[in-house]
Amino acid sequence: MTTIEQLRTETQRHFDELEKVLMELVAIPSVSSAIDTTPVHDSAEYVSSLLRDLGVETEILTAPTDDGTQGMPAVVGRKHVSDDAPTVLLYAHHDVQPAGSLEAWKSEPFTAVRKGERLYGRGTSDDGAGIIVHLGALRVLGDMLPCNIVVFIEGEEEIGSPSFKNFLKKYRDKLIADRIVVADADNWKVGQPSVTTSLRGVVTMDVSVSVLKQSLHSGMYGGPIIDAVTLASRLIATLHDDAGDVAVEGLGGSNSADVDYPEADLRADTGLLEGVKLTGTGDIAARLWTKPSISVIGWDQRDLTTASNTLTPTTTFRLSLRVVPGVSPEQSAQALAKHLVDHAPFGAKVETTVREMGPSYQAKERSRATDDEMWALEAAWSVPATHIGCGGSIPFISDFAEFFPEAEVVVTGVEDPATNAHSENESQHMGDLKNAILAEALFLMKTAGVSLA
């Protein structure tokens, strides 16, 4: 009988080589939002070759987006063990975010550098680590693999997966599985494994505030007329109450969370400046996971280099609304638009345009797959696992649930508060990565009903 410790030893045996593979993935600047997406195709080819080396039959596939353009390449692989065995789909993505400010990086973003227990570089965690978890589990199990496997490594997650639904429609028969493992989420902290059971949705909305047909001299007409930027500022101020809670009606939310997030930990994790107070009410984790948030993420207005003594006639800003689990993005977008129009300051003309909508995710309260994943995490880390939420959005998880309603979806990952995903100096804790590989191998064994001593 195979034992957990035998699989742990096997994980250790393969880990140095898997770290090298992760470093090679980082060296491919697979930025899906770039003008030149050649590296995205290169990373698809590389991931495909890694899977083929493990006996997985692979294809590189694409599907059109809703506007007719072709989506980024995804790697789809299959390994059939037995007609009687369950099938598990393993998801991750091979595209990454742009590097951002090179001056802010302490090392080259696309050259992985090991510093202590962390590996630094763009994509080391999001989501190169997810790919390595899947590759590692398959390597560790080798001929002991008890499940049929479908591997789905997409190439456009970082730009919102615009062809995802069409991809599922086109290739549904290639992706059917009994269980789906999404390796693109967080752990509660380093050394504390977690299953993500809720995700906030997202609405991105542009808001235009207009007050004049043309610019006017600020000295001659300032006073009875307030410029559009100031009016927009007043409008933005209505989005939160004095405590910092979102003041838009109809967005829902809960003040309670299953875990305690101490304020001192949040401050340390985020680098919040000394003296800055936390906003909102309720559990801190709830403010991050189960309550709405609204942020200004862009603003078109005159910059300082071209400033002049004129009243700005119109301005446009962009809002990111994070939608409460269980509430539809359509409902939330309507509520936000109504609030903005109803609170137009001094009769200014307010117009809204929805740029993006992504659904939230709420896992079933209890599923056999989640129980098995919790067991696997606890066995791999040798500490209790926890259920957590995530303030970020992964809209395609709801698409999986729609297209494969009989499949059990498990959302897990290896990011932690120090990962800095999407920011400079992204990194991955390698001890957690090693444990995650073992946990997935254990989960696959448990899925197939294999007893482990």
Short mmCIF file of C-alpha atoms in Angstrom, two decimals:
data_model
loop_
_atom_site.label_atom_id
_atom_site.label_comp_id
_atom_site.label_asym_id
_atom_site.label_seq_id
_atom_site.Cartn_x
_atom_site.Cartn_y
_atom_site.Cartn_z
CA MET A 1 0.00 0.00 0.00
CA THR A 2 1.26 3.47 -0.90
CA THR A 3 1.80 5.77 2.04
CA ILE A 4 1.59 9.54 2.39
CA GLU A 5 5.25 9.62 3.40
CA GLN A 6 6.26 7.74 0.25
CA LEU A 7 4.50 10.40 -1.84
CA ARG A 8 6.15 13.12 0.25
CA THR A 9 9.55 11.60 -0.48
CA GLU A 10 8.70 11.36 -4.17
CA THR A 11 7.67 15.03 -4.17
CA GLN A 12 11.03 15.98 -2.65
CA ARG A 13 12.87 13.91 -5.25
CA HIS A 14 11.27 15.79 -8.15
CA PHE A 15 11.17 19.25 -6.63
CA ASP A 16 14.56 20.64 -7.72
CA GLU A 17 13.77 19.82 -11.34
CA LEU A 18 10.30 21.35 -11.03
CA GLU A 19 11.86 24.54 -9.67
CA LYS A 20 14.05 24.70 -12.78
CA VAL A 21 10.95 24.31 -14.95
CA LEU A 22 9.28 27.18 -13.11
CA MET A 23 12.34 29.36 -13.73
CA GLU A 24 12.14 28.52 -17.43
CA LEU A 25 8.47 29.48 -17.48
CA VAL A 26 9.30 32.84 -15.89
CA ALA A 27 11.86 33.45 -18.66
CA ILE A 28 9.07 33.47 -21.26
CA PRO A 29 7.41 36.95 -21.06
CA SER A 30 3.95 35.62 -21.88
CA VAL A 31 2.08 38.91 -21.38
CA SER A 32 -1.34 38.41 -22.95
CA SER A 33 -2.09 42.15 -22.98
CA ALA A 34 1.04 42.97 -25.00
CA ILE A 35 0.93 44.10 -28.62
CA ASP A 36 3.29 41.28 -29.57
CA THR A 37 1.82 38.06 -28.18
CA THR A 38 4.45 35.77 -29.69
CA PRO A 39 5.72 34.84 -26.20
CA VAL A 40 2.21 33.68 -25.26
CA HIS A 41 2.35 31.21 -28.14
CA ASP A 42 5.87 30.23 -27.06
CA SER A 43 4.71 29.50 -23.52
CA ALA A 44 1.83 27.40 -24.84
CA GLU A 45 4.29 25.32 -26.86
CA TYR A 46 6.58 24.92 -23.86
CA VAL A 47 3.78 23.84 -21.50
CA SER A 48 2.52 21.43 -24.15
CA SER A 49 5.99 19.85 -24.41
CA LEU A 50 6.21 19.47 -20.63
CA LEU A 51 2.91 17.60 -20.57
CA ARG A 52 3.85 15.38 -23.51
CA ASP A 53 6.99 14.35 -21.62
CA LEU A 54 4.63 12.97 -18.95
CA GLY A 55 2.65 10.92 -21.44
CA VAL A 56 -0.19 13.43 -21.78
CA GLU A 57 -1.64 13.81 -25.27
CA THR A 58 -1.85 17.54 -25.96
CA GLU A 59 -3.38 20.02 -28.35
CA ILE A 60 -3.00 23.80 -28.57
CA LEU A 61 -6.45 25.21 -29.25
CA THR A 62 -8.12 28.60 -29.66
CA ALA A 63 -11.66 29.94 -29.86
CA PRO A 64 -13.04 33.29 -31.04
CA THR A 65 -14.01 36.07 -28.69
CA ASP A 66 -17.47 37.64 -28.90
CA ASP A 67 -16.14 40.39 -31.20
CA GLY A 68 -14.80 37.80 -33.64
CA THR A 69 -11.08 38.09 -32.89
CA GLN A 70 -9.17 34.92 -32.14
CA GLY A 71 -8.44 34.15 -28.50
CA MET A 72 -5.06 33.31 -27.03
CA PRO A 73 -3.75 29.71 -27.27
CA ALA A 74 -4.75 27.22 -24.60
CA VAL A 75 -3.13 23.86 -23.95
CA VAL A 76 -5.55 20.95 -23.57
CA GLY A 77 -4.16 17.57 -22.61
CA ARG A 78 -5.65 14.18 -21.80
CA LYS A 79 -4.30 11.09 -20.10
CA HIS A 80 -6.64 8.11 -19.99
CA VAL A 81 -6.14 5.53 -17.25
CA SER A 82 -9.33 3.49 -17.22
CA ASP A 83 -12.93 3.67 -18.38
CA ASP A 84 -13.90 2.94 -14.78
CA ALA A 85 -11.79 5.72 -13.24
CA PRO A 86 -13.10 9.22 -12.46
CA THR A 87 -11.89 12.14 -14.58
CA VAL A 88 -10.33 15.26 -13.04
CA LEU A 89 -9.76 18.50 -14.96
CA LEU A 90 -6.69 20.45 -13.82
CA TYR A 91 -6.85 24.17 -14.66
CA ALA A 92 -4.18 26.88 -14.59
CA HIS A 93 -3.08 29.67 -16.96
CA HIS A 94 0.23 30.33 -18.71
CA ASP A 95 -0.17 34.04 -19.44
CA VAL A 96 1.11 36.72 -17.06
CA GLN A 97 0.72 40.39 -16.21
CA PRO A 98 3.10 43.04 -17.61
CA ALA A 99 6.21 43.68 -15.54
CA GLY A 100 5.07 47.12 -14.37
CA SER A 101 7.69 49.56 -13.11
CA LEU A 102 11.13 48.08 -13.78
CA GLU A 103 12.63 50.53 -11.28
CA ALA A 104 10.48 49.01 -8.53
CA TRP A 105 11.75 45.49 -9.16
CA LYS A 106 14.66 44.30 -7.03
CA SER A 107 15.62 41.79 -9.73
CA GLU A 108 14.87 41.33 -13.43
CA PRO A 109 11.14 40.48 -13.71
CA PHE A 110 11.59 37.74 -16.30
CA THR A 111 14.66 36.17 -14.69
CA ALA A 112 13.69 34.05 -11.69
CA VAL A 113 15.84 34.62 -8.61
CA ARG A 114 15.78 32.48 -5.45
CA LYS A 115 16.09 34.40 -2.18
CA GLY A 116 15.70 32.18 0.85
CA GLU A 117 12.39 30.35 0.68
CA ARG A 118 10.96 32.56 -2.09
CA LEU A 119 11.45 32.56 -5.86
CA TYR A 120 11.05 36.04 -7.41
CA GLY A 121 9.90 36.85 -10.93
CA ARG A 122 6.80 37.62 -12.96
CA GLY A 123 4.56 34.56 -13.02
CA THR A 124 6.42 32.65 -10.32
CA SER A 125 3.12 32.42 -8.45
CA ASP A 126 0.38 33.72 -10.77
CA ASP A 127 0.13 31.29 -12.35
CA GLY A 128 3.37 29.49 -13.04
CA ALA A 129 3.01 27.89 -9.63
CA GLY A 130 -0.39 26.53 -10.62
CA ILE A 131 1.13 24.89 -13.68
CA ILE A 132 3.92 23.40 -11.56
CA VAL A 133 1.39 21.99 -9.07
CA HIS A 134 -0.31 20.06 -11.87
CA LEU A 135 2.95 18.96 -13.51
CA GLY A 136 4.37 18.00 -10.13
CA ALA A 137 1.40 15.90 -9.09
CA LEU A 138 1.55 13.98 -12.38
CA ARG A 139 5.29 13.44 -11.98
CA VAL A 140 4.97 12.31 -8.37
CA LEU A 141 2.23 9.80 -9.16
CA GLY A 142 3.72 8.56 -12.43
CA ASP A 143 2.41 5.06 -13.15
CA MET A 144 0.40 5.20 -9.90
CA LEU A 145 -1.96 7.84 -11.40
CA PRO A 146 -5.44 6.52 -10.54
CA CYS A 147 -7.60 9.06 -12.42
CA ASN A 148 -8.21 10.05 -15.97
CA ILE A 149 -6.76 13.55 -16.36
CA VAL A 150 -7.76 16.53 -18.47
CA VAL A 151 -5.31 19.43 -18.32
CA PHE A 152 -6.54 22.89 -19.36
CA ILE A 153 -3.89 25.63 -19.30
CA GLU A 154 -5.39 28.77 -20.83
CA GLY A 155 -3.49 31.78 -22.17
CA GLU A 156 -5.69 34.81 -21.54
CA GLU A 157 -6.76 34.79 -17.91
CA GLU A 158 -4.91 38.04 -17.25
CA ILE A 159 -7.04 39.86 -19.83
CA GLY A 160 -10.35 38.52 -18.54
CA SER A 161 -10.54 35.25 -20.52
CA PRO A 162 -12.50 36.86 -23.37
CA SER A 163 -12.86 33.63 -25.39
CA PHE A 164 -13.47 31.36 -22.38
CA LYS A 165 -17.20 30.76 -22.83
CA ASN A 166 -16.81 30.20 -26.56
CA PHE A 167 -13.90 27.86 -25.81
CA LEU A 168 -16.09 25.78 -23.50
CA LYS A 169 -18.85 25.69 -26.12
CA LYS A 170 -16.46 24.62 -28.88
CA TYR A 171 -14.46 22.04 -26.95
CA ARG A 172 -16.85 20.93 -24.24
CA ASP A 173 -16.51 17.25 -25.11
CA LYS A 174 -12.74 17.45 -24.63
CA LEU A 175 -13.10 18.99 -21.17
CA ILE A 176 -15.84 16.93 -19.48
CA ALA A 177 -14.78 15.83 -16.00
CA ASP A 178 -16.18 14.67 -12.69
CA ARG A 179 -14.10 17.14 -10.73
CA ILE A 180 -12.39 20.42 -11.65
CA VAL A 181 -9.37 21.73 -9.75
CA VAL A 182 -8.65 25.44 -10.30
CA ALA A 183 -5.10 26.22 -9.15
CA ASP A 184 -5.19 30.03 -9.27
CA ALA A 185 -6.12 31.21 -5.78
CA ASP A 186 -4.60 31.90 -2.37
CA ASN A 187 -3.63 30.31 0.87
CA TRP A 188 -4.57 32.14 4.05
CA LYS A 189 -0.89 32.72 4.83
CA VAL A 190 2.47 30.99 4.44
CA GLY A 191 2.19 27.58 6.06
CA GLN A 192 -1.62 27.77 6.27
CA PRO A 193 -3.36 25.91 3.38
CA SER A 194 -6.84 26.94 2.29
CA VAL A 195 -9.73 26.13 0.00
CA THR A 196 -11.37 29.17 -1.57
CA THR A 197 -15.14 28.87 -1.23
CA SER A 198 -16.23 32.34 -2.36
CA LEU A 199 -15.07 34.98 -4.82
CA ARG A 200 -16.39 38.46 -5.39
CA GLY A 201 -17.58 39.33 -8.88
CA VAL A 202 -16.60 42.48 -10.74
CA VAL A 203 -18.20 45.40 -12.57
CA THR A 204 -15.98 47.91 -14.36
CA MET A 205 -17.84 51.12 -15.18
CA ASP A 206 -16.87 54.38 -16.86
CA VAL A 207 -18.60 57.50 -15.51
CA SER A 208 -18.67 60.80 -17.39
CA VAL A 209 -19.53 64.05 -15.60
CA SER A 210 -20.28 67.07 -17.81
CA VAL A 211 -21.16 70.65 -16.89
CA LEU A 212 -20.22 72.86 -19.90
CA LYS A 213 -20.23 72.72 -23.68
CA GLN A 214 -16.67 74.09 -23.74
CA SER A 215 -13.87 75.20 -21.42
CA LEU A 216 -14.21 78.60 -19.71
CA HIS A 217 -11.79 81.00 -18.04
CA SER A 218 -11.64 79.94 -14.35
CA GLY A 219 -11.16 83.52 -13.18
CA MET A 220 -14.06 84.98 -15.12
CA TYR A 221 -16.61 82.22 -14.49
CA GLY A 222 -15.34 80.27 -11.48
CA GLY A 223 -17.73 80.69 -8.56
CA PRO A 224 -21.20 80.24 -9.98
CA ILE A 225 -19.89 77.33 -12.06
CA ILE A 226 -17.84 74.44 -10.61
CA ASP A 227 -15.57 72.51 -12.96
CA ALA A 228 -16.35 68.91 -13.94
CA VAL A 229 -13.38 67.44 -12.05
CA THR A 230 -14.53 68.96 -8.76
CA LEU A 231 -18.10 67.86 -9.40
CA ALA A 232 -16.87 64.34 -10.19
CA SER A 233 -14.95 64.38 -6.92
CA ARG A 234 -18.10 65.25 -5.03
CA LEU A 235 -19.93 62.44 -6.82
CA ILE A 236 -17.21 59.93 -5.96
CA ALA A 237 -17.45 61.01 -2.32
CA THR A 238 -21.08 59.84 -2.20
CA LEU A 239 -20.02 56.22 -2.84
CA HIS A 240 -18.92 55.70 0.79
CA ASP A 241 -20.42 56.73 4.10
CA ASP A 242 -18.53 58.36 6.96
CA ALA A 243 -17.34 54.97 8.24
CA GLY A 244 -16.01 54.01 4.81
CA ASP A 245 -18.70 51.45 3.99
CA VAL A 246 -20.08 51.44 0.46
CA ALA A 247 -23.18 53.66 0.47
CA VAL A 248 -24.81 52.33 -2.72
CA GLU A 249 -28.11 50.60 -1.96
CA GLY A 250 -28.88 47.14 -3.30
CA LEU A 251 -25.39 45.64 -3.38
CA GLY A 252 -25.84 43.22 -0.47
CA GLY A 253 -23.06 41.92 1.74
CA SER A 254 -22.32 40.28 5.08
CA ASN A 255 -20.36 41.62 8.06
CA SER A 256 -19.18 38.16 9.16
CA ALA A 257 -16.33 35.91 7.99
CA ASP A 258 -15.22 32.43 9.02
CA VAL A 259 -11.69 33.49 9.94
CA ASP A 260 -10.15 36.29 11.98
CA TYR A 261 -7.82 38.66 10.13
CA PRO A 262 -6.02 40.74 12.77
CA GLU A 263 -5.57 44.39 11.87
CA ALA A 264 -1.84 44.17 12.57
CA ASP A 265 -1.52 41.35 10.00
CA LEU A 266 -3.44 43.32 7.37
CA ARG A 267 -1.22 46.33 7.91
CA ALA A 268 1.90 44.20 7.59
CA ASP A 269 0.59 42.36 4.52
CA THR A 270 -0.41 45.53 2.64
CA GLY A 271 2.18 48.10 3.69
CA LEU A 272 -0.53 50.48 4.89
CA LEU A 273 1.06 53.77 5.93
CA GLU A 274 1.31 54.55 9.62
CA GLY A 275 -1.64 56.60 10.83
CA VAL A 276 -3.98 55.53 8.01
CA LYS A 277 -7.16 54.10 9.52
CA LEU A 278 -8.98 51.06 8.14
CA THR A 279 -12.29 51.83 6.47
CA GLY A 280 -15.64 50.11 6.79
CA THR A 281 -17.30 48.03 9.48
CA GLY A 282 -17.65 44.33 10.23
CA ASP A 283 -15.00 41.61 10.27
CA ILE A 284 -11.89 42.63 8.36
CA ALA A 285 -12.03 39.43 6.30
CA ALA A 286 -15.68 40.17 5.48
CA ARG A 287 -14.71 43.61 4.19
CA LEU A 288 -12.34 41.83 1.83
CA TRP A 289 -14.52 38.88 0.80
CA THR A 290 -18.25 39.24 1.50
CA LYS A 291 -18.92 42.99 1.28
CA PRO A 292 -18.82 45.18 -1.83
CA SER A 293 -15.99 47.57 -2.55
CA ILE A 294 -15.70 50.45 -5.01
CA SER A 295 -12.39 51.88 -6.21
CA VAL A 296 -11.42 54.58 -8.71
CA ILE A 297 -8.94 52.86 -11.02
CA GLY A 298 -8.55 55.52 -13.73
CA TRP A 299 -9.39 59.15 -14.45
CA ASP A 300 -9.16 61.25 -17.60
CA GLN A 301 -8.37 64.82 -16.57
CA ARG A 302 -5.84 67.52 -17.39
CA ASP A 303 -2.34 66.69 -16.12
CA LEU A 304 -0.04 69.17 -14.40
CA THR A 305 2.20 69.73 -17.42
CA THR A 306 -0.73 71.17 -19.42
CA ALA A 307 -2.60 72.86 -16.56
CA SER A 308 -4.28 76.18 -17.38
CA ASN A 309 -6.75 78.56 -15.77
CA THR A 310 -9.81 76.97 -17.32
CA LEU A 311 -12.91 75.22 -16.05
CA THR A 312 -12.88 71.61 -17.27
CA PRO A 313 -16.19 71.02 -19.10
CA THR A 314 -16.27 67.22 -18.85
CA THR A 315 -14.30 64.41 -17.24
CA THR A 316 -14.48 60.61 -17.15
CA PHE A 317 -13.35 58.24 -14.42
CA ARG A 318 -13.40 54.45 -14.19
CA LEU A 319 -14.76 52.50 -11.23
CA SER A 320 -14.06 48.93 -10.18
CA LEU A 321 -16.96 47.49 -8.18
CA ARG A 322 -16.34 44.16 -6.47
CA VAL A 323 -19.60 42.27 -6.31
CA VAL A 324 -20.77 40.33 -3.26
CA PRO A 325 -20.85 36.51 -3.65
CA GLY A 326 -24.37 35.44 -4.60
CA VAL A 327 -25.32 38.82 -6.12
CA SER A 328 -25.40 39.18 -9.90
CA PRO A 329 -23.08 41.70 -11.57
CA GLU A 330 -26.03 42.94 -13.66
CA GLN A 331 -28.00 43.81 -10.52
CA SER A 332 -24.96 45.49 -8.98
CA ALA A 333 -24.24 47.49 -12.14
CA GLN A 334 -27.80 48.77 -12.24
CA ALA A 335 -27.66 49.78 -8.57
CA LEU A 336 -24.38 51.62 -9.03
CA ALA A 337 -25.56 53.44 -12.17
CA LYS A 338 -28.76 54.53 -10.41
CA HIS A 339 -26.83 55.85 -7.44
CA LEU A 340 -24.49 57.86 -9.64
CA VAL A 341 -27.28 59.47 -11.66
CA ASP A 342 -29.41 60.14 -8.57
CA HIS A 343 -26.49 61.84 -6.81
CA ALA A 344 -25.38 64.05 -9.68
CA PRO A 345 -24.01 67.19 -7.96
CA PHE A 346 -25.63 70.52 -8.84
CA GLY A 347 -27.51 68.96 -11.75
CA ALA A 348 -24.39 67.91 -13.66
CA LYS A 349 -24.94 65.46 -16.51
CA VAL A 350 -23.84 61.98 -15.45
CA GLU A 351 -23.54 59.11 -17.93
CA THR A 352 -22.39 55.54 -17.18
CA THR A 353 -20.98 52.83 -19.42
CA VAL A 354 -20.32 49.26 -18.27
CA ARG A 355 -16.97 48.02 -19.56
CA GLU A 356 -16.80 44.60 -17.93
CA MET A 357 -18.95 42.31 -15.82
CA GLY A 358 -17.86 39.08 -14.18
CA PRO A 359 -19.95 36.86 -11.88
CA SER A 360 -19.13 36.06 -8.28
CA TYR A 361 -18.69 32.52 -7.01
CA GLN A 362 -20.15 30.80 -3.98
CA ALA A 363 -19.28 27.15 -3.45
CA LYS A 364 -21.78 24.68 -2.14
CA GLU A 365 -21.67 24.59 1.65
CA ARG A 366 -20.41 21.03 1.60
CA SER A 367 -19.18 18.77 -1.18
CA ARG A 368 -17.25 15.52 -1.21
CA ALA A 369 -14.57 17.13 -3.39
CA THR A 370 -14.05 19.98 -0.93
CA ASP A 371 -13.82 17.52 1.95
CA ASP A 372 -11.23 15.50 0.03
CA GLU A 373 -9.23 18.64 -0.76
CA MET A 374 -9.28 19.75 2.87
CA TRP A 375 -7.98 16.30 3.89
CA ALA A 376 -5.23 16.44 1.26
CA LEU A 377 -4.11 19.92 2.32
CA GLU A 378 -3.99 18.97 5.98
CA ALA A 379 -2.04 15.80 5.22
CA ALA A 380 0.47 17.67 3.05
CA TRP A 381 1.04 20.63 5.40
CA SER A 382 0.48 18.70 8.66
CA VAL A 383 -1.67 21.58 9.95
CA PRO A 384 -5.43 22.22 9.83
CA ALA A 385 -6.72 23.72 6.56
CA THR A 386 -9.32 26.47 6.40
CA HIS A 387 -12.06 27.76 4.11
CA ILE A 388 -11.46 31.30 2.90
CA GLY A 389 -12.97 33.82 0.53
CA CYS A 390 -11.18 35.98 -1.99
CA GLY A 391 -11.82 39.63 -2.75
CA GLY A 392 -10.54 39.24 -6.29
CA SER A 393 -12.59 37.85 -9.14
CA ILE A 394 -12.20 34.70 -11.24
CA PRO A 395 -15.38 34.93 -13.35
CA PHE A 396 -14.72 31.81 -15.40
CA ILE A 397 -15.33 29.56 -12.38
CA SER A 398 -19.03 30.31 -12.77
CA ASP A 399 -18.68 29.37 -16.44
CA PHE A 400 -17.30 25.98 -15.41
CA ALA A 401 -20.33 25.52 -13.14
CA GLU A 402 -22.66 26.48 -15.99
CA PHE A 403 -21.17 24.19 -18.63
CA PHE A 404 -20.38 21.27 -16.31
CA PRO A 405 -23.16 21.36 -13.71
CA GLU A 406 -22.47 17.79 -12.56
CA ALA A 407 -18.79 18.44 -11.88
CA GLU A 408 -17.53 19.39 -8.42
CA VAL A 409 -15.30 22.48 -8.55
CA VAL A 410 -12.45 22.98 -6.08
CA VAL A 411 -10.60 26.31 -6.00
CA THR A 412 -7.15 26.25 -4.45
CA GLY A 413 -3.73 27.77 -5.00
CA VAL A 414 -0.38 28.72 -3.54
CA GLU A 415 -0.35 32.51 -3.40
CA ASP A 416 0.00 34.21 -0.03
CA PRO A 417 -0.08 37.82 1.23
CA ALA A 418 3.59 38.35 0.32
CA THR A 419 3.17 37.05 -3.24
CA ASN A 420 2.53 40.51 -4.79
CA ALA A 421 0.62 39.03 -7.73
CA HIS A 422 0.12 41.65 -10.48
CA SER A 423 2.66 43.91 -8.75
CA GLU A 424 6.41 44.33 -8.77
CA ASN A 425 8.59 41.73 -7.02
CA GLU A 426 6.08 38.91 -7.41
CA SER A 427 7.29 35.80 -5.62
CA GLN A 428 6.37 32.27 -4.62
CA HIS A 429 7.09 30.55 -1.31
CA MET A 430 8.74 27.32 -2.38
CA GLY A 431 7.88 25.35 0.75
CA ASP A 432 4.19 25.98 0.12
CA LEU A 433 4.62 25.06 -3.55
CA LYS A 434 6.17 21.74 -2.58
CA ASN A 435 3.31 21.00 -0.18
CA ALA A 436 0.73 21.96 -2.82
CA ILE A 437 2.18 19.43 -5.25
CA LEU A 438 1.91 16.70 -2.63
CA ALA A 439 -1.62 17.82 -1.74
CA GLU A 440 -2.79 17.53 -5.35
CA ALA A 441 -1.26 14.07 -5.67
CA LEU A 442 -3.09 13.06 -2.49
CA PHE A 443 -6.33 14.60 -3.77
CA LEU A 444 -6.14 12.59 -6.99
CA MET A 445 -5.59 9.40 -5.02
CA LYS A 446 -8.51 10.22 -2.73
CA THR A 447 -10.73 11.03 -5.71
CA ALA A 448 -10.13 7.54 -7.08
CA GLY A 449 -10.79 5.93 -3.71
CA VAL A 450 -7.22 4.76 -3.22
CA SER A 451 -6.40 4.00 0.41
CA LEU A 452 -3.26 5.65 1.76
CA ALA A 453 -1.49 4.58 4.94
#
